[in-house]
Amino acid sequence: MKHLVIHDPTLRDGQHAVRHQLGPAALRRYAEAADAARIPVVEVGHGNGLGASSLQVGLAAASDDEMLATVREALRHSRMATFMLPGWGTSGDLRRAIAHGADVVRIGVHATETSLAERHLGFLRDAGAEAHCVLMMSHMATPEVLAEQAAQAVGYGAQAVGIMDSAGHFLPPDVTARIGAIAEAVGTVPVIFHGHNNLGMAVANSVAAADAGAGIIDGCARGFGAGAGNTQLEALVPVLERSGFTTGIDLYALLDAADLAERELMPAPPVTTSMSIVSGLAGVFSGFRHRVAELSTAAGVDPRDVFFELGRRQAIAGQEDLIVDVVAALSGSRTDG
């Protein structure tokens, strides 16, 4: 039986679902529960990572320093991880995270822009932290391109590398092809898979990733995350165990942690809504959904059409201004018709 490392970003990715308002008390309680379940890695931070708390993407209820210190103190067995996007965070943020005891640091980049991670991966390698690189919006690149980008990240110092299905667009064969290509390209370096549940496929895709050679699989309690949410951790672990993998996680304690998360972290667990399905089919980050709904309603256009057009234009997070252009174009077409 192959052992998998489960990486739990509930306290980072889940922040998107509550506008980054998880405070120290909530962070501590979930971290203690995750630690009791022996979840190997617990990730914490602003939803967009180190240095991202801002009016533009949301002011967090606690500073990076406070979040890291709180979770570090709560963990006795689990390792602590954090996340950074180049352009938001800096080497100074990485230095402070390591000083707070971050064991694992992930650098996220667009699927074809690994070069943006070079400096940060090198810094982490020299600082002695475990450096990961995750390729976001990975449905926008072929398996061959992702394999090249992953190998490049390893050359920069990444000690694990993999993909995020940021739009929840994949089906299992898509995951198999991409994880298989990356695993072949990077040899013994662990491969990461991070799923989203827009099409209800996150657990199935995670199993496909494990079967294809991934060694690190992500999941969040109750799927806590933006839009339709992430892979549901307390379902993922027993499914992986039944599929012939070991995780070392205590099932009852994991279920207790999930119950606590639903009770104390979120107003309600994420659900796969009509807009989540459309964003997944279109391959568009589901974090666009509120802005799409707002502008579409004002202009009298169908938000589903907006998502599919954004998908055709290969919109990515950070290009929210493109929604205005798409809504205007569709509104003009409707008026002309």
PDB file of C-alpha atoms in Angstrom, residues 101-334:
ATOM      1  CA  GLY A 101       7.944  27.979  12.253  1.00  0.00           C
ATOM      2  CA  ALA A 102       6.463  27.309   8.807  1.00  0.00           C
ATOM      3  CA  ASP A 103       7.730  23.862   7.806  1.00  0.00           C
ATOM      4  CA  VAL A 104       6.319  23.905   4.272  1.00  0.00           C
ATOM      5  CA  VAL A 105       5.885  26.904   1.978  1.00  0.00           C
ATOM      6  CA  ARG A 106       4.020  26.727  -1.307  1.00  0.00           C
ATOM      7  CA  ILE A 107       4.593  29.168  -4.131  1.00  0.00           C
ATOM      8  CA  GLY A 108       1.662  29.390  -6.530  1.00  0.00           C
ATOM      9  CA  VAL A 109       2.035  30.506 -10.148  1.00  0.00           C
ATOM     10  CA  HIS A 110      -0.062  30.366 -13.300  1.00  0.00           C
ATOM     11  CA  ALA A 111       0.386  27.036 -15.079  1.00  0.00           C
ATOM     12  CA  THR A 112       2.781  28.424 -17.691  1.00  0.00           C
ATOM     13  CA  GLU A 113       4.688  30.955 -15.568  1.00  0.00           C
ATOM     14  CA  THR A 114       6.986  28.876 -13.366  1.00  0.00           C
ATOM     15  CA  SER A 115       9.832  31.327 -13.925  1.00  0.00           C
ATOM     16  CA  LEU A 116       8.042  33.738 -11.554  1.00  0.00           C
ATOM     17  CA  ALA A 117       8.757  31.302  -8.718  1.00  0.00           C
ATOM     18  CA  GLU A 118      12.500  30.975  -9.325  1.00  0.00           C
ATOM     19  CA  ARG A 119      13.701  33.562  -6.813  1.00  0.00           C
ATOM     20  CA  HIS A 120      11.314  32.469  -4.062  1.00  0.00           C
ATOM     21  CA  LEU A 121      12.004  28.758  -4.459  1.00  0.00           C
ATOM     22  CA  GLY A 122      15.713  29.468  -4.307  1.00  0.00           C
ATOM     23  CA  PHE A 123      15.261  31.549  -1.178  1.00  0.00           C
ATOM     24  CA  LEU A 124      13.239  28.809   0.536  1.00  0.00           C
ATOM     25  CA  ARG A 125      15.771  26.159  -0.418  1.00  0.00           C
ATOM     26  CA  ASP A 126      18.595  28.212   1.082  1.00  0.00           C
ATOM     27  CA  ALA A 127      16.517  28.991   4.200  1.00  0.00           C
ATOM     28  CA  GLY A 128      15.894  25.324   4.913  1.00  0.00           C
ATOM     29  CA  ALA A 129      12.101  25.281   4.486  1.00  0.00           C
ATOM     30  CA  GLU A 130      10.387  22.617   2.381  1.00  0.00           C
ATOM     31  CA  ALA A 131       9.611  24.423  -0.868  1.00  0.00           C
ATOM     32  CA  HIS A 132       6.612  23.463  -2.995  1.00  0.00           C
ATOM     33  CA  CYS A 133       5.493  24.910  -6.329  1.00  0.00           C
ATOM     34  CA  VAL A 134       1.875  24.593  -7.483  1.00  0.00           C
ATOM     35  CA  LEU A 135       0.742  25.348 -11.029  1.00  0.00           C
ATOM     36  CA  MET A 136      -2.649  27.081 -10.946  1.00  0.00           C
ATOM     37  CA  MET A 137      -5.403  27.064 -13.603  1.00  0.00           C
ATOM     38  CA  SER A 138      -3.760  23.893 -14.840  1.00  0.00           C
ATOM     39  CA  HIS A 139      -6.559  23.056 -17.287  1.00  0.00           C
ATOM     40  CA  MET A 140      -5.134  25.847 -19.475  1.00  0.00           C
ATOM     41  CA  ALA A 141      -1.999  23.835 -20.257  1.00  0.00           C
ATOM     42  CA  THR A 142      -1.407  20.462 -21.858  1.00  0.00           C
ATOM     43  CA  PRO A 143       0.120  17.569 -19.901  1.00  0.00           C
ATOM     44  CA  GLU A 144       3.371  18.095 -21.811  1.00  0.00           C
ATOM     45  CA  VAL A 145       3.588  21.787 -20.942  1.00  0.00           C
ATOM     46  CA  LEU A 146       2.759  21.121 -17.289  1.00  0.00           C
ATOM     47  CA  ALA A 147       5.475  18.468 -17.158  1.00  0.00           C
ATOM     48  CA  GLU A 148       8.006  20.941 -18.565  1.00  0.00           C
ATOM     49  CA  GLN A 149       6.952  23.619 -16.092  1.00  0.00           C
ATOM     50  CA  ALA A 150       7.122  21.181 -13.177  1.00  0.00           C
ATOM     51  CA  ALA A 151      10.614  20.041 -14.136  1.00  0.00           C
ATOM     52  CA  GLN A 152      11.637  23.685 -14.350  1.00  0.00           C
ATOM     53  CA  ALA A 153      10.333  24.283 -10.823  1.00  0.00           C
ATOM     54  CA  VAL A 154      12.350  21.344  -9.533  1.00  0.00           C
ATOM     55  CA  GLY A 155      15.399  22.894 -11.161  1.00  0.00           C
ATOM     56  CA  TYR A 156      14.716  26.067  -9.177  1.00  0.00           C
ATOM     57  CA  GLY A 157      14.647  24.111  -5.915  1.00  0.00           C
ATOM     58  CA  ALA A 158      11.070  22.859  -5.510  1.00  0.00           C
ATOM     59  CA  GLN A 159      10.966  19.744  -3.331  1.00  0.00           C
ATOM     60  CA  ALA A 160       7.397  18.958  -4.393  1.00  0.00           C
ATOM     61  CA  VAL A 161       5.493  20.196  -7.424  1.00  0.00           C
ATOM     62  CA  GLY A 162       2.020  19.772  -8.809  1.00  0.00           C
ATOM     63  CA  ILE A 163      -1.216  21.232 -10.057  1.00  0.00           C
ATOM     64  CA  MET A 164      -4.311  22.996  -8.813  1.00  0.00           C
ATOM     65  CA  ASP A 165      -7.563  22.384 -10.668  1.00  0.00           C
ATOM     66  CA  SER A 166      -8.433  25.982  -9.853  1.00  0.00           C
ATOM     67  CA  ALA A 167     -11.674  26.082 -11.858  1.00  0.00           C
ATOM     68  CA  GLY A 168     -12.844  22.560 -10.974  1.00  0.00           C
ATOM     69  CA  HIS A 169     -12.789  21.755 -14.694  1.00  0.00           C
ATOM     70  CA  PHE A 170     -11.121  18.321 -14.780  1.00  0.00           C
ATOM     71  CA  LEU A 171     -12.510  14.830 -15.128  1.00  0.00           C
ATOM     72  CA  PRO A 172     -10.435  11.851 -13.942  1.00  0.00           C
ATOM     73  CA  PRO A 173      -8.814  11.135 -17.342  1.00  0.00           C
ATOM     74  CA  ASP A 174      -7.639  14.777 -17.481  1.00  0.00           C
ATOM     75  CA  VAL A 175      -6.006  14.383 -14.081  1.00  0.00           C
ATOM     76  CA  THR A 176      -4.459  11.025 -14.960  1.00  0.00           C
ATOM     77  CA  ALA A 177      -2.786  12.460 -18.063  1.00  0.00           C
ATOM     78  CA  ARG A 178      -1.394  15.514 -16.281  1.00  0.00           C
ATOM     79  CA  ILE A 179      -0.229  13.875 -13.068  1.00  0.00           C
ATOM     80  CA  GLY A 180       1.267  10.982 -15.018  1.00  0.00           C
ATOM     81  CA  ALA A 181       3.231  13.332 -17.268  1.00  0.00           C
ATOM     82  CA  ILE A 182       4.502  15.374 -14.315  1.00  0.00           C
ATOM     83  CA  ALA A 183       5.469  12.282 -12.305  1.00  0.00           C
ATOM     84  CA  GLU A 184       7.471  10.969 -15.247  1.00  0.00           C
ATOM     85  CA  ALA A 185       9.199  14.326 -15.710  1.00  0.00           C
ATOM     86  CA  VAL A 186      10.249  14.869 -12.072  1.00  0.00           C
ATOM     87  CA  GLY A 187      11.201  11.345 -11.033  1.00  0.00           C
ATOM     88  CA  THR A 188      11.239  10.850  -7.283  1.00  0.00           C
ATOM     89  CA  VAL A 189      10.097  14.404  -6.426  1.00  0.00           C
ATOM     90  CA  PRO A 190       6.600  14.220  -4.827  1.00  0.00           C
ATOM     91  CA  VAL A 191       3.724  15.350  -7.052  1.00  0.00           C
ATOM     92  CA  ILE A 192       0.822  17.416  -5.656  1.00  0.00           C
ATOM     93  CA  PHE A 193      -2.849  17.467  -6.633  1.00  0.00           C
ATOM     94  CA  HIS A 194      -5.304  20.084  -5.358  1.00  0.00           C
ATOM     95  CA  GLY A 195      -8.898  19.660  -6.530  1.00  0.00           C
ATOM     96  CA  HIS A 196     -11.976  21.865  -6.649  1.00  0.00           C
ATOM     97  CA  ASN A 197     -15.518  20.547  -6.714  1.00  0.00           C
ATOM     98  CA  ASN A 198     -17.355  22.606  -9.330  1.00  0.00           C
ATOM     99  CA  LEU A 199     -18.468  19.497 -11.219  1.00  0.00           C
ATOM    100  CA  GLY A 200     -18.708  17.259  -8.145  1.00  0.00           C
ATOM    101  CA  MET A 201     -15.565  15.391  -9.211  1.00  0.00           C
ATOM    102  CA  ALA A 202     -12.988  16.495  -6.623  1.00  0.00           C
ATOM    103  CA  VAL A 203     -12.749  13.218  -4.695  1.00  0.00           C
ATOM    104  CA  ALA A 204     -12.762  11.108  -7.872  1.00  0.00           C
ATOM    105  CA  ASN A 205     -10.108  13.357  -9.407  1.00  0.00           C
ATOM    106  CA  SER A 206      -7.981  13.069  -6.264  1.00  0.00           C
ATOM    107  CA  VAL A 207      -8.118   9.270  -6.411  1.00  0.00           C
ATOM    108  CA  ALA A 208      -7.156   9.444 -10.089  1.00  0.00           C
ATOM    109  CA  ALA A 209      -4.193  11.643  -9.122  1.00  0.00           C
ATOM    110  CA  ALA A 210      -3.067   9.167  -6.490  1.00  0.00           C
ATOM    111  CA  ASP A 211      -3.381   6.284  -8.953  1.00  0.00           C
ATOM    112  CA  ALA A 212      -1.326   8.251 -11.492  1.00  0.00           C
ATOM    113  CA  GLY A 213       1.553   8.819  -9.091  1.00  0.00           C
ATOM    114  CA  ALA A 214       0.725  11.849  -6.920  1.00  0.00           C
ATOM    115  CA  GLY A 215       2.202  11.613  -3.428  1.00  0.00           C
ATOM    116  CA  ILE A 216       0.584  14.701  -1.861  1.00  0.00           C
ATOM    117  CA  ILE A 217      -3.177  15.212  -2.027  1.00  0.00           C
ATOM    118  CA  ASP A 218      -5.012  18.291  -0.754  1.00  0.00           C
ATOM    119  CA  GLY A 219      -8.385  18.409   0.956  1.00  0.00           C
ATOM    120  CA  CYS A 220     -10.379  20.785   3.158  1.00  0.00           C
ATOM    121  CA  ALA A 221     -12.814  20.019   5.972  1.00  0.00           C
ATOM    122  CA  ARG A 222     -16.324  19.947   4.506  1.00  0.00           C
ATOM    123  CA  GLY A 223     -14.719  21.106   1.252  1.00  0.00           C
ATOM    124  CA  PHE A 224     -14.364  24.593   2.789  1.00  0.00           C
ATOM    125  CA  GLY A 225     -13.344  26.991   0.020  1.00  0.00           C
ATOM    126  CA  ALA A 226     -14.541  29.493  -2.564  1.00  0.00           C
ATOM    127  CA  GLY A 227     -17.524  28.703  -4.760  1.00  0.00           C
ATOM    128  CA  ALA A 228     -18.242  24.970  -4.858  1.00  0.00           C
ATOM    129  CA  GLY A 229     -15.317  24.397  -2.533  1.00  0.00           C
ATOM    130  CA  ASN A 230     -12.357  22.050  -2.488  1.00  0.00           C
ATOM    131  CA  THR A 231     -11.991  18.294  -2.188  1.00  0.00           C
ATOM    132  CA  GLN A 232     -13.909  17.226   0.939  1.00  0.00           C
ATOM    133  CA  LEU A 233     -11.203  15.958   3.260  1.00  0.00           C
ATOM    134  CA  GLU A 234     -13.251  13.703   5.531  1.00  0.00           C
ATOM    135  CA  ALA A 235     -14.644  11.895   2.463  1.00  0.00           C
ATOM    136  CA  LEU A 236     -11.313  11.856   0.628  1.00  0.00           C
ATOM    137  CA  VAL A 237      -9.320  10.070   3.336  1.00  0.00           C
ATOM    138  CA  PRO A 238     -11.538   6.975   3.729  1.00  0.00           C
ATOM    139  CA  VAL A 239     -11.994   6.725  -0.047  1.00  0.00           C
ATOM    140  CA  LEU A 240      -8.215   6.750  -0.503  1.00  0.00           C
ATOM    141  CA  GLU A 241      -7.852   4.131   2.225  1.00  0.00           C
ATOM    142  CA  ARG A 242     -10.446   1.924   0.512  1.00  0.00           C
ATOM    143  CA  SER A 243      -8.571   2.459  -2.769  1.00  0.00           C
ATOM    144  CA  GLY A 244      -5.411   0.940  -1.320  1.00  0.00           C
ATOM    145  CA  PHE A 245      -3.524   3.979   0.024  1.00  0.00           C
ATOM    146  CA  THR A 246      -2.492   4.782   3.581  1.00  0.00           C
ATOM    147  CA  THR A 247      -2.599   8.256   5.151  1.00  0.00           C
ATOM    148  CA  GLY A 248      -1.917   7.702   8.863  1.00  0.00           C
ATOM    149  CA  ILE A 249      -4.962   9.839   9.740  1.00  0.00           C
ATOM    150  CA  ASP A 250      -7.320   8.918  12.590  1.00  0.00           C
ATOM    151  CA  LEU A 251     -10.755   8.676  10.945  1.00  0.00           C
ATOM    152  CA  TYR A 252     -12.892   9.427  14.017  1.00  0.00           C
ATOM    153  CA  ALA A 253     -10.754  12.436  14.944  1.00  0.00           C
ATOM    154  CA  LEU A 254     -10.891  13.598  11.319  1.00  0.00           C
ATOM    155  CA  LEU A 255     -14.684  13.418  11.371  1.00  0.00           C
ATOM    156  CA  ASP A 256     -14.669  15.366  14.638  1.00  0.00           C
ATOM    157  CA  ALA A 257     -12.483  18.042  13.027  1.00  0.00           C
ATOM    158  CA  ALA A 258     -14.862  18.276  10.075  1.00  0.00           C
ATOM    159  CA  ASP A 259     -17.853  18.634  12.395  1.00  0.00           C
ATOM    160  CA  LEU A 260     -16.037  21.390  14.279  1.00  0.00           C
ATOM    161  CA  ALA A 261     -15.209  23.155  11.014  1.00  0.00           C
ATOM    162  CA  GLU A 262     -18.847  23.122   9.910  1.00  0.00           C
ATOM    163  CA  ARG A 263     -19.984  24.328  13.310  1.00  0.00           C
ATOM    164  CA  GLU A 264     -17.385  27.039  13.906  1.00  0.00           C
ATOM    165  CA  LEU A 265     -15.702  28.108  10.662  1.00  0.00           C
ATOM    166  CA  MET A 266     -18.408  28.432   8.028  1.00  0.00           C
ATOM    167  CA  PRO A 267     -21.957  29.747   7.763  1.00  0.00           C
ATOM    168  CA  ALA A 268     -22.766  26.635   5.685  1.00  0.00           C
ATOM    169  CA  PRO A 269     -20.706  24.017   3.815  1.00  0.00           C
ATOM    170  CA  PRO A 270     -20.011  24.790   0.150  1.00  0.00           C
ATOM    171  CA  VAL A 271     -22.515  23.436  -2.361  1.00  0.00           C
ATOM    172  CA  THR A 272     -22.298  22.801  -6.090  1.00  0.00           C
ATOM    173  CA  THR A 273     -24.612  25.498  -7.434  1.00  0.00           C
ATOM    174  CA  SER A 274     -25.703  26.124 -11.008  1.00  0.00           C
ATOM    175  CA  MET A 275     -23.106  28.879 -11.354  1.00  0.00           C
ATOM    176  CA  SER A 276     -20.397  26.633  -9.926  1.00  0.00           C
ATOM    177  CA  ILE A 277     -21.195  24.022 -12.550  1.00  0.00           C
ATOM    178  CA  VAL A 278     -21.096  26.592 -15.329  1.00  0.00           C
ATOM    179  CA  SER A 279     -17.800  28.069 -14.109  1.00  0.00           C
ATOM    180  CA  GLY A 280     -16.328  24.574 -13.955  1.00  0.00           C
ATOM    181  CA  LEU A 281     -17.484  23.716 -17.463  1.00  0.00           C
ATOM    182  CA  ALA A 282     -16.190  27.052 -18.746  1.00  0.00           C
ATOM    183  CA  GLY A 283     -12.865  26.664 -16.935  1.00  0.00           C
ATOM    184  CA  VAL A 284     -13.217  29.968 -15.076  1.00  0.00           C
ATOM    185  CA  PHE A 285     -12.159  30.593 -11.478  1.00  0.00           C
ATOM    186  CA  SER A 286     -15.364  30.401  -9.409  1.00  0.00           C
ATOM    187  CA  GLY A 287     -14.265  33.412  -7.366  1.00  0.00           C
ATOM    188  CA  PHE A 288     -15.610  35.480 -10.285  1.00  0.00           C
ATOM    189  CA  ARG A 289     -19.172  34.443  -9.574  1.00  0.00           C
ATOM    190  CA  HIS A 290     -20.295  37.367  -7.379  1.00  0.00           C
ATOM    191  CA  ARG A 291     -18.986  39.968  -9.821  1.00  0.00           C
ATOM    192  CA  VAL A 292     -20.424  38.096 -12.795  1.00  0.00           C
ATOM    193  CA  ALA A 293     -23.844  37.904 -11.131  1.00  0.00           C
ATOM    194  CA  GLU A 294     -23.798  41.576 -10.150  1.00  0.00           C
ATOM    195  CA  LEU A 295     -22.826  42.930 -13.562  1.00  0.00           C
ATOM    196  CA  SER A 296     -24.996  40.480 -15.520  1.00  0.00           C
ATOM    197  CA  THR A 297     -28.093  41.363 -13.528  1.00  0.00           C
ATOM    198  CA  ALA A 298     -27.497  45.082 -14.015  1.00  0.00           C
ATOM    199  CA  ALA A 299     -27.057  44.651 -17.775  1.00  0.00           C
ATOM    200  CA  GLY A 300     -29.833  42.119 -18.271  1.00  0.00           C
ATOM    201  CA  VAL A 301     -27.625  39.373 -19.716  1.00  0.00           C
ATOM    202  CA  ASP A 302     -27.419  35.708 -18.798  1.00  0.00           C
ATOM    203  CA  PRO A 303     -24.527  35.130 -16.363  1.00  0.00           C
ATOM    204  CA  ARG A 304     -24.015  31.674 -17.851  1.00  0.00           C
ATOM    205  CA  ASP A 305     -23.191  33.261 -21.182  1.00  0.00           C
ATOM    206  CA  VAL A 306     -20.722  35.530 -19.392  1.00  0.00           C
ATOM    207  CA  PHE A 307     -18.913  32.564 -17.834  1.00  0.00           C
ATOM    208  CA  PHE A 308     -18.633  30.700 -21.131  1.00  0.00           C
ATOM    209  CA  GLU A 309     -17.313  33.803 -22.884  1.00  0.00           C
ATOM    210  CA  LEU A 310     -14.780  34.367 -20.087  1.00  0.00           C
ATOM    211  CA  GLY A 311     -13.722  30.767 -20.596  1.00  0.00           C
ATOM    212  CA  ARG A 312     -13.271  31.321 -24.336  1.00  0.00           C
ATOM    213  CA  ARG A 313     -11.095  34.325 -23.500  1.00  0.00           C
ATOM    214  CA  GLN A 314      -9.108  32.238 -20.966  1.00  0.00           C
ATOM    215  CA  ALA A 315      -9.698  34.667 -18.114  1.00  0.00           C
ATOM    216  CA  ILE A 316      -7.655  34.077 -14.974  1.00  0.00           C
ATOM    217  CA  ALA A 317      -7.808  35.398 -11.413  1.00  0.00           C
ATOM    218  CA  GLY A 318      -6.680  39.012 -11.424  1.00  0.00           C
ATOM    219  CA  GLN A 319      -8.482  39.768 -14.689  1.00  0.00           C
ATOM    220  CA  GLU A 320     -11.797  40.694 -13.099  1.00  0.00           C
ATOM    221  CA  ASP A 321     -11.923  43.822 -15.279  1.00  0.00           C
ATOM    222  CA  LEU A 322     -12.499  41.486 -18.229  1.00  0.00           C
ATOM    223  CA  ILE A 323     -15.949  40.711 -16.811  1.00  0.00           C
ATOM    224  CA  VAL A 324     -16.974  44.305 -17.549  1.00  0.00           C
ATOM    225  CA  ASP A 325     -15.863  43.958 -21.171  1.00  0.00           C
ATOM    226  CA  VAL A 326     -17.647  40.645 -21.652  1.00  0.00           C
ATOM    227  CA  VAL A 327     -20.905  41.865 -20.109  1.00  0.00           C
ATOM    228  CA  ALA A 328     -20.787  45.014 -22.274  1.00  0.00           C
ATOM    229  CA  ALA A 329     -20.153  42.960 -25.420  1.00  0.00           C
ATOM    230  CA  LEU A 330     -22.986  40.533 -24.681  1.00  0.00           C
ATOM    231  CA  SER A 331     -25.327  43.365 -23.752  1.00  0.00           C
ATOM    232  CA  GLY A 332     -24.516  45.121 -27.025  1.00  0.00           C
ATOM    233  CA  SER A 333     -25.134  41.932 -29.006  1.00  0.00           C
ATOM    234  CA  ARG A 334     -28.506  41.426 -27.300  1.00  0.00           C
TER     235      ARG A 334
END
